[in-house]
Tab-separated table of C-alpha atoms in Angstrom:
chain	number	residue	atom	x	y	z
Y	6	MET	CA	-25.831	1.422	29.342
Y	7	PRO	CA	-26.553	2.116	25.660
Y	8	ASP	CA	-25.998	-0.605	23.108
Y	9	ALA	CA	-22.717	-0.519	21.223
Y	10	PRO	CA	-22.828	1.120	17.783
Y	11	THR	CA	-22.747	-1.402	14.956
Y	12	ALA	CA	-20.676	-1.568	11.779
Y	13	VAL	CA	-20.475	-3.903	8.806
Y	14	VAL	CA	-17.141	-3.755	6.974
Y	15	ILE	CA	-17.027	-5.293	3.500
Y	16	GLY	CA	-13.534	-6.473	2.646
Y	17	ALA	CA	-10.757	-7.989	4.780
Y	18	GLY	CA	-7.743	-6.597	2.958
Y	19	ILE	CA	-5.521	-4.008	4.582
Y	20	VAL	CA	-8.133	-1.224	4.413
Y	21	GLY	CA	-11.061	-3.265	5.695
Y	22	ALA	CA	-9.013	-5.075	8.343
Y	23	SER	CA	-7.572	-1.789	9.615
Y	24	ILE	CA	-10.962	-0.061	9.820
Y	25	ALA	CA	-12.562	-3.047	11.558
Y	26	HIS	CA	-9.621	-3.228	13.966
Y	27	SER	CA	-9.936	0.456	14.918
Y	28	LEU	CA	-13.704	0.322	15.370
Y	29	VAL	CA	-13.754	-2.803	17.514
Y	30	GLN	CA	-11.002	-1.315	19.692
Y	31	ARG	CA	-13.341	1.632	20.314
Y	32	GLY	CA	-16.173	-0.604	21.449
Y	33	TRP	CA	-18.122	-0.991	18.220
Y	34	SER	CA	-19.899	-4.232	17.375
Y	35	VAL	CA	-18.299	-5.189	14.050
Y	36	THR	CA	-19.039	-7.747	11.351
Y	37	VAL	CA	-16.501	-8.199	8.546
Y	38	VAL	CA	-17.763	-9.688	5.283
Y	39	GLU	CA	-15.126	-11.123	2.925
Y	40	GLN	CA	-15.964	-12.962	-0.291
Y	41	TYR	CA	-12.795	-15.114	-0.290
Y	42	THR	CA	-10.478	-15.174	2.749
Y	43	PRO	CA	-8.443	-12.441	4.501
Y	44	GLY	CA	-5.247	-11.760	2.553
Y	45	HIS	CA	-6.378	-13.782	-0.501
Y	46	VAL	CA	-4.333	-13.683	-3.712
Y	47	ARG	CA	-6.988	-11.949	-5.817
Y	48	GLY	CA	-6.926	-8.910	-3.563
Y	49	SER	CA	-4.332	-6.179	-3.258
Y	50	SER	CA	-2.953	-7.020	0.200
Y	51	HIS	CA	-1.207	-10.351	-0.254
Y	52	ASP	CA	2.504	-11.046	-0.891
Y	53	THR	CA	5.422	-11.175	1.524
Y	54	SER	CA	6.379	-7.529	1.832
Y	55	ARG	CA	5.367	-3.903	1.318
Y	56	VAL	CA	7.342	-0.686	1.627
Y	57	LEU	CA	6.785	1.797	4.438
Y	58	ARG	CA	8.339	5.086	3.329
Y	59	LEU	CA	7.756	8.674	4.381
Y	60	SER	CA	8.687	10.543	1.196
Y	61	TYR	CA	5.763	12.112	-0.638
Y	62	GLY	CA	7.397	15.086	-2.306
Y	63	GLY	CA	6.483	18.369	-0.698
Y	64	GLY	CA	4.858	21.738	-1.085
Y	65	ARG	CA	1.226	20.646	-0.731
Y	66	ASP	CA	-0.816	20.102	2.396
Y	67	ILE	CA	-1.823	16.645	1.173
Y	68	ASP	CA	1.861	15.624	0.864
Y	69	ALA	CA	2.421	16.540	4.514
Y	70	TRP	CA	-0.766	14.660	5.464
Y	71	TYR	CA	0.513	11.477	3.818
Y	72	THR	CA	3.896	11.796	5.490
Y	73	ARG	CA	2.420	12.387	8.942
Y	74	ARG	CA	0.040	9.449	8.545
Y	75	ALA	CA	2.855	7.192	7.352
Y	76	TRP	CA	4.799	8.119	10.507
Y	77	ARG	CA	1.760	7.371	12.641
Y	78	ALA	CA	1.339	4.042	10.849
Y	79	ARG	CA	4.959	3.234	11.627
Y	80	GLU	CA	4.241	3.772	15.333
Y	81	LEU	CA	1.108	1.632	15.233
Y	82	TRP	CA	2.704	-1.225	13.275
Y	83	GLN	CA	5.467	-1.356	15.870
Y	84	GLU	CA	3.020	-1.247	18.791
Y	85	ILE	CA	0.853	-4.005	17.328
Y	86	GLY	CA	3.886	-6.157	16.571
Y	87	ALA	CA	5.211	-5.724	20.118
Y	88	GLU	CA	1.835	-6.635	21.611
Y	89	GLU	CA	1.625	-9.753	19.434
Y	90	GLY	CA	5.261	-10.742	19.899
Y	91	ILE	CA	6.094	-10.658	16.166
Y	92	ASP	CA	8.049	-8.318	13.909
Y	93	LEU	CA	5.621	-6.757	11.459
Y	94	PHE	CA	7.935	-3.877	10.540
Y	95	HIS	CA	11.645	-4.158	9.754
Y	96	ASN	CA	13.175	-0.721	10.374
Y	97	VAL	CA	15.930	-1.124	7.758
Y	98	GLY	CA	15.515	2.271	6.061
Y	99	VAL	CA	14.719	3.281	2.489
Y	100	VAL	CA	17.401	4.355	0.015
Y	101	TRP	CA	16.328	6.461	-2.975
Y	102	PHE	CA	18.745	6.453	-5.922
Y	103	ALA	CA	18.281	10.047	-7.094
Y	104	ARG	CA	19.011	10.432	-10.790
Y	105	GLY	CA	18.689	13.284	-13.278
Y	106	GLU	CA	16.817	16.301	-11.962
Y	107	ALA	CA	15.833	14.327	-8.829
Y	108	GLU	CA	12.959	16.751	-8.259
Y	109	PHE	CA	10.882	14.334	-6.213
Y	110	GLU	CA	13.771	13.395	-3.924
Y	111	GLU	CA	14.723	17.047	-3.415
Y	112	GLN	CA	11.157	17.974	-2.491
Y	113	SER	CA	10.865	14.968	-0.193
Y	114	ALA	CA	14.049	15.852	1.648
Y	115	ARG	CA	12.795	19.381	2.273
Y	116	GLY	CA	9.349	18.113	3.249
Y	117	LEU	CA	10.707	15.635	5.802
Y	118	GLU	CA	13.063	18.239	7.257
Y	119	ALA	CA	10.183	20.709	7.607
Y	120	LEU	CA	8.248	18.123	9.618
Y	121	GLY	CA	11.245	17.299	11.791
Y	122	LEU	CA	11.448	13.715	10.520
Y	123	PRO	CA	14.761	11.889	9.980
Y	124	VAL	CA	16.268	12.113	6.487
Y	125	GLU	CA	19.766	12.209	5.020
Y	126	ARG	CA	20.959	13.584	1.679
Y	127	LEU	CA	24.160	11.666	0.919
Y	128	ALA	CA	26.808	11.598	-1.807
Y	129	PRO	CA	26.354	8.942	-4.523
Y	130	GLU	CA	29.253	6.883	-3.165
Y	131	ALA	CA	27.346	6.425	0.117
Y	132	ALA	CA	25.217	3.821	-1.667
Y	133	ARG	CA	28.120	1.409	-1.123
Y	134	ASP	CA	27.549	1.626	2.617
Y	135	PHE	CA	24.117	0.018	2.225
Y	136	PHE	CA	24.570	-2.763	-0.363
Y	137	PRO	CA	27.190	-5.485	-0.985
Y	138	ASP	CA	27.529	-4.322	-4.591
Y	139	VAL	CA	25.906	-1.286	-6.210
Y	140	ARG	CA	26.436	1.022	-9.166
Y	141	CYS	CA	26.450	4.707	-8.202
Y	142	ASP	CA	28.196	6.513	-11.091
Y	143	ASP	CA	24.865	7.678	-12.589
Y	144	LEU	CA	23.450	9.167	-9.365
Y	145	GLU	CA	23.043	12.794	-8.349
Y	146	PHE	CA	22.770	11.829	-4.692
Y	147	VAL	CA	21.286	9.249	-2.335
Y	148	LEU	CA	18.251	10.081	-0.197
Y	149	HIS	CA	18.163	7.969	2.937
Y	150	GLU	CA	15.110	7.561	5.189
Y	151	PRO	CA	16.608	5.808	8.241
Y	152	SER	CA	13.267	5.305	10.019
Y	153	SER	CA	11.426	3.666	7.114
Y	154	GLY	CA	11.593	0.055	5.961
Y	155	VAL	CA	9.686	-3.120	5.152
Y	156	LEU	CA	6.303	-4.400	6.312
Y	157	ARG	CA	5.506	-8.106	6.330
Y	158	ALA	CA	2.397	-7.736	4.245
Y	159	ARG	CA	0.145	-10.783	4.402
Y	160	LEU	CA	1.231	-11.447	7.980
Y	161	GLY	CA	0.216	-7.878	8.828
Y	162	VAL	CA	-3.291	-8.320	7.415
Y	163	LEU	CA	-3.799	-11.644	9.171
Y	164	THR	CA	-2.518	-10.201	12.443
Y	165	LEU	CA	-4.963	-7.295	12.281
Y	166	MET	CA	-7.822	-9.695	11.544
Y	167	ARG	CA	-6.858	-12.037	14.392
Y	168	ARG	CA	-6.813	-9.112	16.806
Y	169	THR	CA	-10.131	-7.862	15.477
Y	170	LEU	CA	-11.826	-11.230	15.900
Y	171	ARG	CA	-10.241	-11.752	19.304
Y	172	ALA	CA	-11.751	-8.427	20.397
Y	173	GLY	CA	-15.234	-9.697	19.538
Y	174	ALA	CA	-15.789	-8.955	15.844
Y	175	ARG	CA	-17.360	-11.547	13.551
Y	176	LEU	CA	-16.082	-12.719	10.169
Y	177	ARG	CA	-18.534	-13.870	7.530
Y	178	ILE	CA	-17.222	-15.440	4.313
Y	179	ALA	CA	-19.757	-14.426	1.699
Y	180	LEU	CA	-20.324	-12.114	-1.253
Y	181	ALA	CA	-21.929	-8.815	-0.273
Y	182	ARG	CA	-23.736	-6.475	-2.655
Y	183	PRO	CA	-25.114	-3.012	-1.864
Y	184	ASP	CA	-28.807	-2.243	-1.888
Y	185	ALA	CA	-30.264	1.137	-2.863
Y	186	ARG	CA	-29.515	2.501	0.639
Y	187	GLY	CA	-25.887	1.373	0.685
Y	188	ARG	CA	-26.529	-1.497	3.102
Y	189	ALA	CA	-24.858	-4.887	2.604
Y	190	VAL	CA	-27.020	-7.684	1.223
Y	191	VAL	CA	-25.655	-11.181	1.874
Y	192	ASP	CA	-27.491	-14.307	0.707
Y	193	GLY	CA	-30.644	-12.216	0.229
Y	194	GLU	CA	-30.441	-10.796	3.742
Y	195	VAL	CA	-29.851	-7.125	4.540
Y	196	LEU	CA	-27.263	-6.694	7.279
Y	197	PRO	CA	-28.502	-3.752	9.372
Y	198	ALA	CA	-25.847	-1.498	10.917
Y	199	ASP	CA	-25.269	2.055	12.044
Y	200	ARG	CA	-22.415	2.222	9.532
Y	201	THR	CA	-21.652	0.083	6.496
Y	202	ILE	CA	-18.105	0.589	5.213
Y	203	TRP	CA	-17.368	-0.649	1.727
Y	204	ALA	CA	-13.629	-1.375	1.750
Y	205	CYS	CA	-13.622	-3.945	-1.016
Y	206	GLY	CA	-10.723	-2.614	-3.054
Y	207	PRO	CA	-11.021	-3.136	-6.814
Y	208	TRP	CA	-14.631	-4.246	-6.429
Y	209	LEU	CA	-15.677	-0.737	-5.310
Y	210	GLY	CA	-16.021	0.430	-8.898
Y	211	ARG	CA	-18.189	-2.569	-9.716
Y	212	TRP	CA	-20.663	-1.997	-6.884
Y	213	PHE	CA	-20.761	1.808	-7.090
Y	214	PRO	CA	-20.131	2.636	-10.772
Y	215	ARG	CA	-21.957	5.972	-10.685
Y	216	LEU	CA	-19.999	7.214	-7.694
Y	217	VAL	CA	-16.552	5.681	-8.038
Y	218	ASP	CA	-13.995	5.699	-10.829
Y	219	ILE	CA	-11.532	3.025	-9.732
Y	220	GLU	CA	-9.507	0.796	-12.045
Y	221	SER	CA	-7.826	-2.417	-11.035
Y	222	VAL	CA	-4.461	-2.544	-12.800
Y	223	ARG	CA	-1.868	-5.253	-13.083
Y	224	GLN	CA	1.715	-4.772	-11.912
Y	225	ASN	CA	4.433	-7.407	-11.793
Y	226	VAL	CA	6.736	-8.526	-8.969
Y	227	PHE	CA	9.785	-10.767	-9.317
Y	228	TYR	CA	11.953	-12.515	-6.733
Y	229	PHE	CA	15.536	-13.575	-7.365
Y	230	GLY	CA	17.638	-16.099	-5.494
Y	231	VAL	CA	20.513	-14.465	-3.605
Y	232	GLU	CA	23.195	-15.162	-1.016
Y	233	PRO	CA	22.560	-14.473	2.704
Y	234	ARG	CA	24.312	-11.085	2.519
Y	235	TRP	CA	21.421	-9.815	0.387
Y	236	ARG	CA	18.772	-10.503	3.043
Y	237	THR	CA	16.422	-8.124	4.854
Y	238	PRO	CA	16.633	-7.364	7.773
Y	239	GLY	CA	20.076	-6.218	6.820
Y	240	LEU	CA	19.572	-4.475	3.515
Y	241	PRO	CA	17.324	-1.415	3.186
Y	242	VAL	CA	14.506	-0.920	0.712
Y	243	TRP	CA	15.729	0.654	-2.527
Y	244	VAL	CA	13.907	2.883	-5.025
Y	245	ASP	CA	15.436	3.487	-8.448
Y	246	GLY	CA	13.266	5.538	-10.805
Y	247	GLY	CA	10.364	3.283	-11.809
Y	248	ALA	CA	11.723	0.199	-10.043
Y	249	TYR	CA	11.928	-0.608	-6.344
Y	250	GLY	CA	12.595	-3.584	-4.147
Y	251	ALA	CA	13.974	-5.064	-0.957
Y	252	GLY	CA	16.357	-7.735	0.176
Y	253	ASP	CA	15.290	-11.307	0.786
Y	254	VAL	CA	12.477	-11.115	3.369
Y	255	ASP	CA	11.351	-14.400	4.934
Y	256	ASP	CA	13.271	-16.433	2.319
Y	257	SER	CA	11.108	-15.093	-0.507
Y	258	GLY	CA	14.033	-13.848	-2.614
Y	259	PHE	CA	15.399	-10.428	-3.597
Y	260	LYS	CA	12.368	-8.380	-4.643
Y	261	VAL	CA	12.084	-6.260	-7.810
Y	262	GLY	CA	8.796	-4.532	-8.590
Y	263	GLY	CA	7.359	-1.244	-9.778
Y	264	ALA	CA	6.636	0.208	-13.203
Y	265	LEU	CA	8.055	-2.658	-15.248
Y	266	GLY	CA	6.141	-2.445	-18.516
Y	267	ALA	CA	2.449	-2.133	-19.308
Y	268	ALA	CA	-0.141	-1.943	-16.534
Y	269	PRO	CA	-3.423	-3.042	-18.126
Y	270	VAL	CA	-6.794	-2.829	-16.417
Y	271	ILE	CA	-7.873	-6.274	-15.201
Y	272	ASP	CA	-10.885	-8.039	-13.763
Y	273	PRO	CA	-9.888	-8.915	-10.172
Y	274	ASP	CA	-11.920	-12.136	-10.215
Y	275	LEU	CA	-11.044	-13.506	-13.651
Y	276	ALA	CA	-7.684	-12.012	-14.660
Y	277	ASP	CA	-4.868	-14.246	-15.846
Y	278	ARG	CA	-2.178	-13.649	-13.227
Y	279	ARG	CA	0.837	-14.879	-15.137
Y	280	PRO	CA	3.406	-12.050	-15.207
Y	281	ASP	CA	4.240	-10.260	-18.431
Y	282	PRO	CA	7.449	-11.601	-20.087
Y	283	GLU	CA	8.424	-8.042	-21.053
Y	284	ALA	CA	8.115	-7.006	-17.413
Y	285	GLU	CA	10.474	-9.819	-16.467
Y	286	LYS	CA	13.046	-8.454	-18.908
Y	287	ALA	CA	12.619	-4.971	-17.427
Y	288	ALA	CA	13.045	-6.341	-13.890
Y	289	ARG	CA	16.164	-8.249	-14.914
Y	290	TRP	CA	17.622	-5.105	-16.504
Y	291	ALA	CA	16.828	-2.949	-13.440
Y	292	LEU	CA	18.410	-5.527	-11.151
Y	293	GLY	CA	21.599	-5.936	-13.154
Y	294	HIS	CA	21.974	-2.214	-13.843
Y	295	ARG	CA	21.909	-1.179	-10.188
Y	296	PHE	CA	23.330	-4.326	-8.574
Y	297	PRO	CA	25.833	-5.842	-11.033
Y	298	ALA	CA	26.595	-8.818	-8.786
Y	299	LEU	CA	22.962	-9.929	-9.173
Y	300	ALA	CA	22.808	-9.664	-12.966
Y	301	GLU	CA	22.687	-13.453	-13.340
Y	302	ALA	CA	20.731	-14.235	-10.161
Y	303	PRO	CA	18.154	-16.985	-10.744
Y	304	LEU	CA	14.485	-16.062	-10.825
Y	305	VAL	CA	12.827	-18.038	-8.017
Y	306	SER	CA	9.237	-16.731	-8.133
Y	307	ARG	CA	7.026	-14.162	-9.827
Y	308	HIS	CA	3.468	-12.997	-9.605
Y	309	VAL	CA	1.043	-10.207	-10.392
Y	310	CYS	CA	0.667	-7.388	-7.875
Y	311	GLN	CA	-2.703	-5.702	-8.229
Y	312	TYR	CA	-3.394	-2.023	-7.593
Y	313	GLU	CA	-6.760	-0.347	-7.418
Y	314	LEU	CA	-6.412	3.252	-8.526
Y	315	THR	CA	-8.549	6.354	-8.500
Y	316	ALA	CA	-7.859	8.729	-11.375
Y	317	ASP	CA	-5.594	10.994	-9.300
Y	318	GLN	CA	-4.284	8.151	-7.117
Y	319	HIS	CA	-5.506	9.788	-3.900
Y	320	PHE	CA	-7.581	7.730	-1.482
Y	321	LEU	CA	-11.333	7.464	-1.623
Y	322	LEU	CA	-12.970	7.988	1.772
Y	323	ALA	CA	-16.437	9.484	1.789
Y	324	PRO	CA	-20.058	8.842	2.853
Y	325	VAL	CA	-22.461	7.570	0.202
Y	326	PRO	CA	-25.008	10.297	-0.630
Y	327	GLY	CA	-28.568	9.395	0.362
Y	328	SER	CA	-27.516	6.205	2.121
Y	329	GLU	CA	-28.213	4.932	5.606
Y	330	GLY	CA	-24.751	5.384	7.074
Y	331	ALA	CA	-22.731	3.885	4.198
Y	332	TRP	CA	-19.124	4.882	3.509
Y	333	LEU	CA	-16.672	4.070	0.713
Y	334	ALA	CA	-12.989	3.530	1.563
Y	335	GLY	CA	-9.997	2.583	-0.556
Y	336	GLY	CA	-8.218	3.458	-3.779
Y	337	GLY	CA	-4.856	5.084	-4.217
Y	338	GLY	CA	-2.708	1.996	-4.858
Y	339	HIS	CA	-0.405	2.941	-1.965
Y	340	ALA	CA	-2.597	2.170	1.039
Y	341	PHE	CA	-0.767	-0.717	2.661
Y	342	LYS	CA	1.850	1.250	4.551
Y	343	PHE	CA	-0.860	3.372	6.206
Y	344	GLY	CA	-2.833	0.347	7.417
Y	345	PRO	CA	-3.754	0.927	11.061
Y	346	ALA	CA	-3.306	4.714	10.738
Y	347	PHE	CA	-5.838	4.799	7.898
Y	348	GLY	CA	-8.185	2.718	10.040
Y	349	GLU	CA	-7.705	5.138	12.921
Y	350	TYR	CA	-8.433	8.125	10.673
Y	351	THR	CA	-11.540	6.461	9.240
Y	352	ALA	CA	-12.821	5.646	12.713
Y	353	ASP	CA	-12.343	9.309	13.674
Y	354	LEU	CA	-14.489	10.329	10.711
Y	355	ILE	CA	-17.176	7.784	11.441
Y	356	ASP	CA	-17.225	8.796	15.105
Y	357	GLY	CA	-17.723	12.378	13.972
Y	358	GLY	CA	-14.439	13.717	15.270
Y	359	GLU	CA	-13.071	14.877	11.908
Y	360	GLN	CA	-14.261	15.924	8.476
Y	361	PRO	CA	-13.028	14.044	5.383
Y	362	LEU	CA	-10.272	15.673	3.380
Y	363	PRO	CA	-11.648	17.123	0.135
Y	364	GLU	CA	-9.005	15.194	-1.854
Y	365	PHE	CA	-10.676	11.943	-0.765
Y	366	GLY	CA	-14.215	12.894	-1.763
Y	367	LEU	CA	-16.554	11.731	-4.504
Y	368	GLY	CA	-16.798	13.417	-7.878
Y	369	PRO	CA	-14.500	13.976	-10.873
Y	370	ARG	CA	-10.745	13.837	-10.390
Y	371	GLU	CA	-7.887	14.922	-12.597
Y	372	ARG	CA	-5.915	11.981	-13.946
Y	373	PHE	CA	-2.508	11.582	-12.360
Y	374	GLN	CA	0.323	12.118	-14.829
Y	375	SER	CA	3.785	10.678	-14.360
Y	376	LYS	CA	6.930	12.251	-15.733
Y	377	GLU	CA	8.270	8.739	-16.239
Y	378	SER	CA	5.279	7.231	-18.004
Y	379	ALA	CA	1.881	8.311	-19.257
Y	380	THR	CA	0.522	4.770	-19.021
Y	381	PRO	CA	-2.515	4.735	-16.683
Y	382	GLY	CA	-1.755	2.828	-13.524
Y	383	GLN	CA	1.998	2.770	-14.080
Y	384	LEU	CA	2.862	4.358	-10.778
Y	385	ALA	CA	5.506	7.038	-10.646
Y	386	ARG	CA	7.548	7.832	-7.584
Y	387	LEU	CA	4.983	10.185	-6.077
Y	388	HIS	CA	2.455	7.478	-5.245
Y	389	ARG	CA	4.240	4.168	-5.269
């Protein structure tokens, strides 16, 4: 019987954990190298919750690809949760407050309908069916994704890593650097492998500056103290222009995040992670504007949410030219929802079953422009 193929995965955030999980399930011998710990606060995969939504506009093949993969991720998150006996995904739905031209919501509704996925276009007053108190007089309509919802973020990463290690993978806590052939060097030792997958998030641009244009940008997340009727499960996710959030998940508080002020480029190791006071004001305004009953809700916690972004905010997933089996994986700033489905797709590529999408390749990319903000890294609705 031939020896199992070998892989070294650098990074134990959602991308690295998902890739390692898929490979070890297929019989690969896997070593995961993480410089801190899985789900650590300086990465992009910590925090209590993340949104799993299907809307990605419409009209382009890549939009349909994202939507299909998000649906597949939904299936896998549910399967993994059932096997582990824990709820990783709360199927509470996503409510989009469509304002103004509502171009993105209109395109998303048509795109989901074309794929046969559940979606509802509702009158503005229908917002009152989802929330204890909500303003709806400035809405064009409400877009409801009944099959979307909330992922328990850090718990999801740790669950994937536990399953990966239980299946025989190894975890090594150490700093890895690439050599000239794309192999991982740890403590002066080259880790030989058939494939070396660099899934180290915002550190990708540091280790591969001539190949990768990825910025690590700072976003802000705020949690407000609320009554039990504002909890999730119960309430759906909500998206309101540049802001989004969810009910109180796991007693963390009512979440408000999104494009809440400036999004400067940061050093993921050394950045000051105190939230921006102006962002707090923006979060407070967004909360009180849409949910008047929460206008005076106490702030119970706040922190920085880090995104690593390619110029066009599409993923990066490509082999390293001239390397010995090295791949780069990450980017986009919206990877968490895809988790195990992204790992599955990457494993298909590495196994040779599929070719990478051209949108995920190396080389120059056009900078993503938002109708709501031209600030780099300040994510608009298309790629939140």
